[in-house]
Amino acid sequence: MRHSTFRQLEVFEALARLGSFTRAAEELFLTQPTASMQIKKLTDAVGLQLYEQVGKRIYLTDAGKALQSTCRELFESLNNFEMLVSDMKGLKQDKLRLAVVTTAKYFAPRLLGPFCNQYPGIDVSLKVSNRERLLERLGNNMDDLYILGQPPEGLEVISEPFLDNPLVVLAPNDHPLVGKRNIPLARLAEEPFIMREPGSGTRIAVERLFLEQGHAIKMRMELGSNEAIKQAIVGGLGLSVLSRHTLALDAATGQLATLDVEHFPIQRQWYAVHPSGKQLTVVAQTFLDYLRSAARNLNEIPCHHAQQAGACPLITAPEPVATPGAKSPRSTSAMARRRR
Ligand code: PGA
């Protein structure tokens, strides 16, 4: 039996599964006489009849059934081994396809830096688009992992919060509301507003707050970029609400002030998300693990607003917790995750 070849076992497995020499030979691209010969050699090696043929149909004997389940286990183990090996190779030379919402570009590349240095063979692609586009990509399973400001509703996903994302009210340094305490939302609603484009997660959060509090937004302008919005605020075109992350490492930041308005900051979080049916590659899983610890270690970024001296707690990482309405993150091993 030990001298039987892997090929003979493959032919037998196909024969047992398909119940026909013709179909088994076809599946394995063999001629029928070759398939019959392989089975004969295997039967001789086992020393027991493996099947009975009635008309054209094949019926497995008890020995045949036992061999069939042995083959399955064997092929499954080999399959898993192959995946493990390719994942191991993959960690050195595979791809990581990451898609993030517009605002996440303020921290995602910085998080990627040390990861890429640690695994120089990994080819990383980073797609940046607004929430709406990102959800389309997620629905079409186009990337390995997604970073967005709120887990999507209506899509089966696994999501995990990993970083705070406070949304703050920004004004030019010389705005009359600068320095005022606990400004009522109604007062803010009197100011002209610069809004992100429809489909932006930031915009959705701001609109939701105003709606919940029964105020209308006086929209003066719509801009599809956080950077353009900051320039427009400095230019005196109006106020806006943006993620505090947009203030990092930026020249315009010194000319902006954060207003102390009731209900602000809107406390949001960044989530790492992937479709729940998706088998994460080892690279993607490794990045996810890295993300959890790297987010905790991100340095606090100094806040340059004139009115807020000292450091602002831009980045504080929460403990990963289960997301309401979404499945909790998996913690199974790479092997177990990759079972088909
Ligand atoms: P956005 O998303 O960049 O599309 O506004 C950010 C968020 O969802 O918080």
Short mmCIF file of N, CA, C and O in Angstrom, two decimals, residues 132-264:
data_model
loop_
_atom_site.label_atom_id
_atom_site.label_comp_id
_atom_site.label_asym_id
_atom_site.label_seq_id
_atom_site.Cartn_x
_atom_site.Cartn_y
_atom_site.Cartn_z
N GLU A 132 -18.65 56.38 0.12
CA GLU A 132 -19.56 55.76 -0.83
C GLU A 132 -18.82 54.83 -1.79
O GLU A 132 -19.19 53.69 -2.01
N ARG A 133 -17.71 55.35 -2.36
CA ARG A 133 -16.91 54.55 -3.31
C ARG A 133 -16.31 53.35 -2.61
O ARG A 133 -16.23 52.26 -3.16
N LEU A 134 -15.89 53.58 -1.36
CA LEU A 134 -15.25 52.50 -0.62
C LEU A 134 -16.24 51.35 -0.39
O LEU A 134 -15.90 50.18 -0.50
N LEU A 135 -17.50 51.72 -0.11
CA LEU A 135 -18.51 50.69 0.13
C LEU A 135 -18.78 49.90 -1.15
O LEU A 135 -19.03 48.70 -1.11
N GLU A 136 -18.69 50.58 -2.28
CA GLU A 136 -18.83 49.87 -3.56
C GLU A 136 -17.71 48.85 -3.71
O GLU A 136 -17.93 47.70 -4.08
N ARG A 137 -16.49 49.29 -3.41
CA ARG A 137 -15.34 48.38 -3.52
C ARG A 137 -15.51 47.19 -2.57
O ARG A 137 -15.24 46.05 -2.92
N LEU A 138 -15.99 47.50 -1.36
CA LEU A 138 -16.20 46.45 -0.36
C LEU A 138 -17.25 45.45 -0.86
O LEU A 138 -17.06 44.24 -0.78
N GLY A 139 -18.34 45.99 -1.42
CA GLY A 139 -19.40 45.12 -1.94
C GLY A 139 -18.91 44.24 -3.07
O GLY A 139 -19.38 43.11 -3.24
N ASN A 140 -17.94 44.73 -3.84
CA ASN A 140 -17.41 43.95 -4.96
C ASN A 140 -16.16 43.16 -4.58
O ASN A 140 -15.49 42.60 -5.45
N ASN A 141 -15.85 43.16 -3.28
CA ASN A 141 -14.72 42.38 -2.77
C ASN A 141 -13.43 42.67 -3.54
O ASN A 141 -12.74 41.76 -4.00
N MET A 142 -13.10 43.95 -3.67
CA MET A 142 -11.96 44.32 -4.51
C MET A 142 -10.64 44.46 -3.74
O MET A 142 -9.59 44.57 -4.34
N ASP A 143 -10.71 44.46 -2.41
CA ASP A 143 -9.49 44.70 -1.64
C ASP A 143 -9.42 43.71 -0.48
O ASP A 143 -10.37 42.99 -0.20
N ASP A 144 -8.28 43.72 0.21
CA ASP A 144 -8.12 42.79 1.34
C ASP A 144 -8.73 43.38 2.62
O ASP A 144 -9.39 42.68 3.37
N LEU A 145 -8.48 44.66 2.85
CA LEU A 145 -8.96 45.31 4.08
C LEU A 145 -9.40 46.74 3.76
O LEU A 145 -8.85 47.36 2.85
N TYR A 146 -10.34 47.21 4.56
CA TYR A 146 -10.88 48.56 4.36
C TYR A 146 -10.77 49.32 5.68
O TYR A 146 -11.00 48.74 6.75
N ILE A 147 -10.47 50.59 5.57
CA ILE A 147 -10.48 51.42 6.78
C ILE A 147 -11.51 52.53 6.56
O ILE A 147 -11.42 53.28 5.58
N LEU A 148 -12.48 52.58 7.46
CA LEU A 148 -13.53 53.60 7.31
C LEU A 148 -14.06 54.02 8.67
O LEU A 148 -13.75 53.39 9.69
N GLY A 149 -14.83 55.12 8.63
CA GLY A 149 -15.22 55.78 9.87
C GLY A 149 -16.42 55.17 10.57
O GLY A 149 -16.71 55.52 11.71
N GLN A 150 -17.10 54.27 9.91
CA GLN A 150 -18.25 53.61 10.54
C GLN A 150 -18.52 52.33 9.78
O GLN A 150 -18.52 52.35 8.54
N PRO A 151 -18.75 51.21 10.46
CA PRO A 151 -18.99 49.96 9.74
C PRO A 151 -20.23 50.10 8.86
O PRO A 151 -21.18 50.76 9.25
N PRO A 152 -20.21 49.52 7.68
CA PRO A 152 -21.36 49.67 6.79
C PRO A 152 -22.57 48.92 7.31
O PRO A 152 -22.43 47.87 7.94
N GLU A 153 -23.75 49.49 7.05
CA GLU A 153 -24.98 48.77 7.41
C GLU A 153 -25.41 48.00 6.17
O GLU A 153 -25.19 48.43 5.06
N GLY A 154 -26.03 46.85 6.39
CA GLY A 154 -26.58 46.10 5.26
C GLY A 154 -25.56 45.27 4.52
O GLY A 154 -25.88 44.64 3.53
N LEU A 155 -24.31 45.25 4.97
CA LEU A 155 -23.32 44.36 4.36
C LEU A 155 -22.78 43.46 5.47
O LEU A 155 -22.54 43.93 6.57
N GLU A 156 -22.62 42.19 5.16
CA GLU A 156 -22.09 41.25 6.15
C GLU A 156 -20.59 41.46 6.28
O GLU A 156 -19.82 41.06 5.39
N VAL A 157 -20.18 42.11 7.35
CA VAL A 157 -18.76 42.39 7.49
C VAL A 157 -18.26 42.07 8.90
O VAL A 157 -19.05 41.95 9.83
N ILE A 158 -16.96 41.93 9.00
CA ILE A 158 -16.32 41.87 10.31
C ILE A 158 -15.59 43.19 10.47
O ILE A 158 -14.84 43.60 9.58
N SER A 159 -15.88 43.90 11.56
CA SER A 159 -15.25 45.21 11.71
C SER A 159 -14.67 45.33 13.10
O SER A 159 -15.17 44.74 14.05
N GLU A 160 -13.63 46.11 13.18
CA GLU A 160 -12.92 46.24 14.44
C GLU A 160 -12.43 47.68 14.61
O GLU A 160 -11.65 48.16 13.80
N PRO A 161 -12.91 48.37 15.65
CA PRO A 161 -12.41 49.73 15.86
C PRO A 161 -10.98 49.68 16.35
O PRO A 161 -10.62 48.82 17.15
N PHE A 162 -10.13 50.58 15.86
CA PHE A 162 -8.74 50.54 16.31
C PHE A 162 -8.18 51.91 16.67
O PHE A 162 -7.09 51.99 17.22
N LEU A 163 -8.93 52.99 16.37
CA LEU A 163 -8.36 54.31 16.62
C LEU A 163 -9.50 55.32 16.76
O LEU A 163 -10.49 55.23 16.03
N ASP A 164 -9.33 56.29 17.68
CA ASP A 164 -10.35 57.35 17.80
C ASP A 164 -10.32 58.27 16.59
O ASP A 164 -9.27 58.48 15.99
N ASN A 165 -11.48 58.82 16.27
CA ASN A 165 -11.58 59.74 15.14
C ASN A 165 -12.53 60.89 15.51
O ASN A 165 -13.66 60.92 15.07
N PRO A 166 -12.06 61.83 16.35
CA PRO A 166 -12.96 62.92 16.75
C PRO A 166 -13.16 63.92 15.62
O PRO A 166 -12.19 64.31 14.95
N LEU A 167 -14.41 64.32 15.40
CA LEU A 167 -14.71 65.35 14.40
C LEU A 167 -14.88 66.68 15.14
O LEU A 167 -15.65 66.77 16.09
N VAL A 168 -14.17 67.70 14.68
CA VAL A 168 -14.16 68.98 15.38
C VAL A 168 -14.63 70.11 14.47
O VAL A 168 -14.57 70.00 13.25
N VAL A 169 -15.09 71.20 15.11
CA VAL A 169 -15.52 72.37 14.35
C VAL A 169 -14.30 73.27 14.14
O VAL A 169 -13.63 73.65 15.10
N LEU A 170 -14.04 73.61 12.89
CA LEU A 170 -12.87 74.44 12.58
C LEU A 170 -13.29 75.81 12.07
O LEU A 170 -14.26 75.94 11.31
N ALA A 171 -12.53 76.81 12.51
CA ALA A 171 -12.79 78.20 12.11
C ALA A 171 -11.45 78.87 11.85
O ALA A 171 -10.41 78.38 12.31
N PRO A 172 -11.47 80.00 11.14
CA PRO A 172 -10.20 80.74 11.01
C PRO A 172 -9.82 81.33 12.37
O PRO A 172 -10.70 81.62 13.19
N ASN A 173 -8.54 81.50 12.59
CA ASN A 173 -8.02 82.00 13.86
C ASN A 173 -8.70 83.27 14.37
O ASN A 173 -8.82 83.47 15.57
N ASP A 174 -9.11 84.12 13.42
CA ASP A 174 -9.64 85.42 13.84
C ASP A 174 -11.18 85.44 13.86
O ASP A 174 -11.79 86.50 13.90
N HIS A 175 -11.80 84.29 13.89
CA HIS A 175 -13.27 84.25 13.89
C HIS A 175 -13.80 84.68 15.26
O HIS A 175 -13.20 84.33 16.30
N PRO A 176 -14.92 85.45 15.30
CA PRO A 176 -15.43 85.93 16.60
C PRO A 176 -15.80 84.81 17.58
O PRO A 176 -15.83 85.06 18.80
N LEU A 177 -16.07 83.62 17.11
CA LEU A 177 -16.45 82.54 18.05
C LEU A 177 -15.23 81.87 18.70
O LEU A 177 -15.38 81.08 19.64
N VAL A 178 -14.05 82.19 18.20
CA VAL A 178 -12.85 81.55 18.75
C VAL A 178 -12.68 81.97 20.22
O VAL A 178 -12.80 83.15 20.55
N GLY A 179 -12.45 80.99 21.08
CA GLY A 179 -12.24 81.27 22.49
C GLY A 179 -13.52 81.24 23.32
O GLY A 179 -13.47 81.20 24.54
N LYS A 180 -14.69 81.24 22.67
CA LYS A 180 -15.97 81.16 23.41
C LYS A 180 -16.14 79.72 23.91
O LYS A 180 -15.72 78.78 23.26
N ARG A 181 -16.82 79.61 25.09
CA ARG A 181 -17.00 78.29 25.68
C ARG A 181 -18.39 77.75 25.40
O ARG A 181 -19.36 78.48 25.39
N ASN A 182 -18.46 76.48 25.12
CA ASN A 182 -19.73 75.76 24.97
C ASN A 182 -20.73 76.50 24.06
O ASN A 182 -21.87 76.75 24.45
N ILE A 183 -20.32 76.78 22.88
CA ILE A 183 -21.16 77.51 21.91
C ILE A 183 -22.37 76.63 21.56
O ILE A 183 -22.21 75.45 21.22
N PRO A 184 -23.59 77.19 21.62
CA PRO A 184 -24.77 76.36 21.27
C PRO A 184 -24.73 75.97 19.79
O PRO A 184 -24.28 76.76 18.95
N LEU A 185 -25.25 74.79 19.51
CA LEU A 185 -25.28 74.33 18.11
C LEU A 185 -26.11 75.29 17.26
O LEU A 185 -25.81 75.53 16.09
N ALA A 186 -27.16 75.87 17.89
CA ALA A 186 -28.02 76.81 17.17
C ALA A 186 -27.20 78.00 16.67
O ALA A 186 -27.43 78.51 15.57
N ARG A 187 -26.23 78.42 17.48
CA ARG A 187 -25.38 79.55 17.07
C ARG A 187 -24.48 79.14 15.89
O ARG A 187 -24.29 79.90 14.94
N LEU A 188 -23.99 77.92 15.96
CA LEU A 188 -23.16 77.42 14.86
C LEU A 188 -23.96 77.35 13.57
O LEU A 188 -23.45 77.63 12.48
N ALA A 189 -25.23 76.99 13.72
CA ALA A 189 -26.10 76.84 12.54
C ALA A 189 -26.31 78.16 11.81
O ALA A 189 -26.74 78.18 10.66
N GLU A 190 -25.99 79.27 12.49
CA GLU A 190 -26.12 80.58 11.81
C GLU A 190 -24.94 80.86 10.88
O GLU A 190 -24.98 81.75 10.05
N GLU A 191 -23.86 80.12 11.06
CA GLU A 191 -22.64 80.37 10.28
C GLU A 191 -22.70 79.66 8.93
O GLU A 191 -23.23 78.55 8.82
N PRO A 192 -22.13 80.30 7.89
CA PRO A 192 -22.03 79.58 6.62
C PRO A 192 -21.09 78.39 6.76
O PRO A 192 -20.07 78.49 7.44
N PHE A 193 -21.46 77.30 6.13
CA PHE A 193 -20.71 76.05 6.30
C PHE A 193 -20.10 75.57 4.99
O PHE A 193 -20.69 75.70 3.91
N ILE A 194 -18.92 75.00 5.11
CA ILE A 194 -18.29 74.34 3.95
C ILE A 194 -18.41 72.84 4.22
O ILE A 194 -17.97 72.36 5.27
N MET A 195 -19.02 72.13 3.30
CA MET A 195 -19.29 70.71 3.54
C MET A 195 -18.48 69.83 2.60
O MET A 195 -18.18 70.23 1.47
N ARG A 196 -18.15 68.64 3.08
CA ARG A 196 -17.57 67.64 2.19
C ARG A 196 -18.63 67.20 1.18
O ARG A 196 -19.81 67.45 1.35
N GLU A 197 -18.20 66.49 0.14
CA GLU A 197 -19.10 66.07 -0.93
C GLU A 197 -20.10 65.02 -0.43
O GLU A 197 -19.83 64.32 0.54
N PRO A 198 -21.26 64.87 -1.12
CA PRO A 198 -22.19 63.81 -0.72
C PRO A 198 -21.46 62.46 -0.83
O PRO A 198 -20.65 62.26 -1.72
N GLY A 199 -21.78 61.56 0.09
CA GLY A 199 -21.10 60.25 0.09
C GLY A 199 -19.93 60.22 1.06
O GLY A 199 -19.40 59.17 1.37
N SER A 200 -19.53 61.39 1.56
CA SER A 200 -18.43 61.45 2.54
C SER A 200 -18.95 61.02 3.91
O SER A 200 -20.04 61.43 4.34
N GLY A 201 -18.15 60.22 4.61
CA GLY A 201 -18.54 59.77 5.95
C GLY A 201 -18.60 60.94 6.92
O GLY A 201 -19.46 61.00 7.80
N THR A 202 -17.67 61.89 6.77
CA THR A 202 -17.66 63.07 7.63
C THR A 202 -18.97 63.83 7.46
O THR A 202 -19.62 64.20 8.44
N ARG A 203 -19.34 64.03 6.20
CA ARG A 203 -20.56 64.79 5.93
C ARG A 203 -21.78 64.08 6.54
O ARG A 203 -22.65 64.72 7.15
N ILE A 204 -21.83 62.77 6.38
CA ILE A 204 -22.98 62.01 6.92
C ILE A 204 -23.09 62.24 8.43
O ILE A 204 -24.18 62.49 8.96
N ALA A 205 -21.93 62.20 9.12
CA ALA A 205 -21.93 62.36 10.59
C ALA A 205 -22.41 63.76 10.98
O ALA A 205 -23.17 63.93 11.93
N VAL A 206 -21.96 64.78 10.24
CA VAL A 206 -22.34 66.16 10.56
C VAL A 206 -23.84 66.36 10.30
O VAL A 206 -24.57 66.91 11.14
N GLU A 207 -24.29 65.89 9.15
CA GLU A 207 -25.72 66.05 8.81
C GLU A 207 -26.59 65.35 9.85
O GLU A 207 -27.64 65.87 10.24
N ARG A 208 -26.12 64.17 10.28
CA ARG A 208 -26.91 63.42 11.26
C ARG A 208 -27.05 64.21 12.56
O ARG A 208 -28.14 64.31 13.13
N LEU A 209 -25.96 64.79 13.03
CA LEU A 209 -26.01 65.54 14.28
C LEU A 209 -26.96 66.74 14.17
O LEU A 209 -27.82 66.95 15.04
N PHE A 210 -26.83 67.49 13.10
CA PHE A 210 -27.71 68.67 12.93
C PHE A 210 -29.17 68.24 12.85
O PHE A 210 -30.05 68.87 13.43
N LEU A 211 -29.42 67.16 12.11
CA LEU A 211 -30.79 66.67 11.97
C LEU A 211 -31.35 66.25 13.32
O LEU A 211 -32.45 66.64 13.72
N GLU A 212 -30.54 65.48 14.06
CA GLU A 212 -30.99 64.99 15.38
C GLU A 212 -31.31 66.16 16.31
O GLU A 212 -32.23 66.11 17.11
N GLN A 213 -30.53 67.24 16.19
CA GLN A 213 -30.72 68.38 17.09
C GLN A 213 -31.70 69.41 16.53
O GLN A 213 -31.91 70.47 17.10
N GLY A 214 -32.26 69.10 15.37
CA GLY A 214 -33.30 69.95 14.80
C GLY A 214 -32.80 71.26 14.21
O GLY A 214 -33.52 72.26 14.23
N HIS A 215 -31.58 71.26 13.69
CA HIS A 215 -31.05 72.48 13.06
C HIS A 215 -30.73 72.20 11.60
O HIS A 215 -30.36 71.08 11.23
N ALA A 216 -30.82 73.27 10.81
CA ALA A 216 -30.45 73.14 9.39
C ALA A 216 -29.03 73.66 9.21
O ALA A 216 -28.59 74.55 9.95
N ILE A 217 -28.33 73.10 8.24
CA ILE A 217 -26.97 73.58 7.98
C ILE A 217 -27.06 74.64 6.87
O ILE A 217 -27.71 74.42 5.85
N LYS A 218 -26.38 75.77 7.13
CA LYS A 218 -26.35 76.82 6.09
C LYS A 218 -25.16 76.55 5.18
O LYS A 218 -24.06 77.06 5.41
N MET A 219 -25.39 75.72 4.17
CA MET A 219 -24.25 75.30 3.37
C MET A 219 -23.87 76.37 2.35
O MET A 219 -24.69 76.78 1.55
N ARG A 220 -22.63 76.79 2.42
CA ARG A 220 -22.18 77.82 1.49
C ARG A 220 -21.44 77.19 0.32
O ARG A 220 -21.46 77.70 -0.78
N MET A 221 -20.79 76.08 0.60
CA MET A 221 -19.93 75.51 -0.42
C MET A 221 -19.73 74.03 -0.14
O MET A 221 -19.76 73.59 1.01
N GLU A 222 -19.51 73.30 -1.23
CA GLU A 222 -19.27 71.86 -1.11
C GLU A 222 -17.90 71.59 -1.72
O GLU A 222 -17.66 72.01 -2.85
N LEU A 223 -17.03 70.92 -1.00
CA LEU A 223 -15.69 70.64 -1.53
C LEU A 223 -15.33 69.18 -1.26
O LEU A 223 -15.59 68.65 -0.18
N GLY A 224 -14.71 68.55 -2.25
CA GLY A 224 -14.43 67.11 -2.15
C GLY A 224 -13.09 66.78 -1.51
O GLY A 224 -12.61 65.66 -1.66
N SER A 225 -12.49 67.74 -0.81
CA SER A 225 -11.19 67.44 -0.23
C SER A 225 -11.03 68.15 1.10
O SER A 225 -11.38 69.34 1.24
N ASN A 226 -10.51 67.44 2.09
CA ASN A 226 -10.29 68.05 3.41
C ASN A 226 -9.31 69.22 3.31
O ASN A 226 -9.47 70.24 3.98
N GLU A 227 -8.29 69.04 2.48
CA GLU A 227 -7.29 70.10 2.33
C GLU A 227 -7.91 71.36 1.76
O GLU A 227 -7.67 72.46 2.24
N ALA A 228 -8.73 71.19 0.73
CA ALA A 228 -9.38 72.36 0.11
C ALA A 228 -10.29 73.03 1.14
O ALA A 228 -10.38 74.26 1.20
N ILE A 229 -10.95 72.23 1.97
CA ILE A 229 -11.85 72.80 2.98
C ILE A 229 -11.05 73.65 3.98
O ILE A 229 -11.44 74.77 4.31
N LYS A 230 -9.90 73.14 4.39
CA LYS A 230 -9.10 73.92 5.35
C LYS A 230 -8.67 75.25 4.74
O LYS A 230 -8.70 76.29 5.39
N GLN A 231 -8.27 75.19 3.48
CA GLN A 231 -7.87 76.44 2.81
C GLN A 231 -9.05 77.40 2.72
O GLN A 231 -8.90 78.60 2.90
N ALA A 232 -10.23 76.84 2.44
CA ALA A 232 -11.43 77.68 2.32
C ALA A 232 -11.79 78.31 3.67
O ALA A 232 -12.22 79.46 3.73
N ILE A 233 -11.57 77.56 4.76
CA ILE A 233 -11.85 78.13 6.10
C ILE A 233 -10.89 79.29 6.35
O ILE A 233 -11.31 80.38 6.75
N VAL A 234 -9.61 79.05 6.09
CA VAL A 234 -8.61 80.11 6.30
C VAL A 234 -8.95 81.32 5.42
O VAL A 234 -8.79 82.47 5.84
N GLY A 235 -9.47 81.05 4.23
CA GLY A 235 -9.85 82.12 3.32
C GLY A 235 -11.13 82.83 3.72
O GLY A 235 -11.59 83.73 3.01
N GLY A 236 -11.76 82.41 4.82
CA GLY A 236 -12.94 83.11 5.33
C GLY A 236 -14.25 82.75 4.64
O GLY A 236 -15.24 83.48 4.74
N LEU A 237 -14.26 81.60 3.97
CA LEU A 237 -15.49 81.23 3.26
C LEU A 237 -16.53 80.60 4.18
O LEU A 237 -17.69 80.47 3.82
N GLY A 238 -16.14 80.19 5.35
CA GLY A 238 -17.11 79.59 6.27
C GLY A 238 -16.42 78.68 7.27
O GLY A 238 -15.19 78.56 7.29
N LEU A 239 -17.24 77.99 8.08
CA LEU A 239 -16.72 77.03 9.05
C LEU A 239 -16.93 75.62 8.52
O LEU A 239 -17.68 75.42 7.56
N SER A 240 -16.30 74.67 9.15
CA SER A 240 -16.54 73.29 8.73
C SER A 240 -16.27 72.34 9.89
O SER A 240 -15.70 72.73 10.91
N VAL A 241 -16.67 71.10 9.69
CA VAL A 241 -16.39 70.04 10.66
C VAL A 241 -15.55 69.00 9.95
O VAL A 241 -15.94 68.48 8.90
N LEU A 242 -14.39 68.75 10.51
CA LEU A 242 -13.50 67.75 9.92
C LEU A 242 -12.92 66.87 11.01
O LEU A 242 -12.94 67.25 12.20
N SER A 243 -12.38 65.75 10.59
CA SER A 243 -11.69 64.89 11.55
C SER A 243 -10.47 65.64 12.08
O SER A 243 -9.78 66.34 11.34
N ARG A 244 -10.20 65.46 13.37
CA ARG A 244 -9.03 66.12 13.93
C ARG A 244 -7.74 65.60 13.29
O ARG A 244 -6.72 66.26 13.31
N HIS A 245 -7.83 64.42 12.70
CA HIS A 245 -6.65 63.88 12.01
C HIS A 245 -6.20 64.78 10.86
O HIS A 245 -5.04 64.75 10.48
N THR A 246 -7.13 65.54 10.30
CA THR A 246 -6.76 66.36 9.15
C THR A 246 -5.84 67.51 9.57
O THR A 246 -5.32 68.22 8.72
N LEU A 247 -5.67 67.71 10.89
CA LEU A 247 -4.84 68.82 11.35
C LEU A 247 -3.39 68.43 11.52
O LEU A 247 -2.54 69.27 11.83
N ALA A 248 -3.11 67.16 11.32
CA ALA A 248 -1.74 66.70 11.56
C ALA A 248 -0.80 67.23 10.48
O ALA A 248 -1.15 67.27 9.31
N LEU A 249 0.39 67.61 10.89
CA LEU A 249 1.49 67.92 9.98
C LEU A 249 1.09 68.82 8.83
O LEU A 249 1.31 68.50 7.68
N ASP A 250 0.49 69.93 9.13
CA ASP A 250 -0.03 70.73 8.03
C ASP A 250 0.17 72.21 8.29
O ASP A 250 -0.06 72.71 9.38
N ALA A 251 0.58 72.91 7.26
CA ALA A 251 0.89 74.33 7.39
C ALA A 251 -0.35 75.16 7.72
O ALA A 251 -0.31 76.06 8.54
N ALA A 252 -1.48 74.81 7.10
CA ALA A 252 -2.71 75.60 7.31
C ALA A 252 -3.18 75.51 8.75
O ALA A 252 -3.89 76.39 9.26
N THR A 253 -2.76 74.44 9.44
CA THR A 253 -3.26 74.18 10.78
C THR A 253 -3.04 75.37 11.72
O THR A 253 -3.88 75.69 12.55
N GLY A 254 -1.91 76.04 11.58
CA GLY A 254 -1.60 77.18 12.44
C GLY A 254 -2.59 78.32 12.26
O GLY A 254 -2.70 79.19 13.13
N GLN A 255 -3.30 78.34 11.16
CA GLN A 255 -4.24 79.43 10.91
C GLN A 255 -5.68 79.02 11.22
O GLN A 255 -6.62 79.74 10.94
N LEU A 256 -5.83 77.82 11.77
CA LEU A 256 -7.16 77.31 12.10
C LEU A 256 -7.33 77.20 13.61
O LEU A 256 -6.37 76.94 14.32
N ALA A 257 -8.56 77.36 14.05
CA ALA A 257 -8.85 77.15 15.47
C ALA A 257 -10.00 76.16 15.60
O ALA A 257 -10.87 76.09 14.73
N THR A 258 -9.96 75.39 16.68
CA THR A 258 -11.06 74.47 16.96
C THR A 258 -12.05 75.18 17.87
O THR A 258 -11.67 75.74 18.90
N LEU A 259 -13.32 75.17 17.49
CA LEU A 259 -14.33 75.84 18.32
C LEU A 259 -14.89 74.87 19.35
O LEU A 259 -15.03 73.67 19.08
N ASP A 260 -15.22 75.43 20.51
CA ASP A 260 -15.81 74.64 21.59
C ASP A 260 -17.34 74.71 21.45
O ASP A 260 -17.98 75.61 21.98
N VAL A 261 -17.90 73.78 20.72
CA VAL A 261 -19.34 73.79 20.43
C VAL A 261 -19.99 72.60 21.12
O VAL A 261 -19.40 71.51 21.18
N GLU A 262 -21.22 72.81 21.63
CA GLU A 262 -21.91 71.68 22.30
C GLU A 262 -22.06 70.53 21.29
O GLU A 262 -22.21 70.75 20.10
N HIS A 263 -22.02 69.31 21.79
CA HIS A 263 -22.10 68.06 21.02
C HIS A 263 -20.82 67.75 20.25
O HIS A 263 -20.78 66.78 19.50
N PHE A 264 -19.81 68.60 20.40
CA PHE A 264 -18.54 68.33 19.72
C PHE A 264 -17.44 68.10 20.74
O PHE A 264 -17.51 68.65 21.83
#
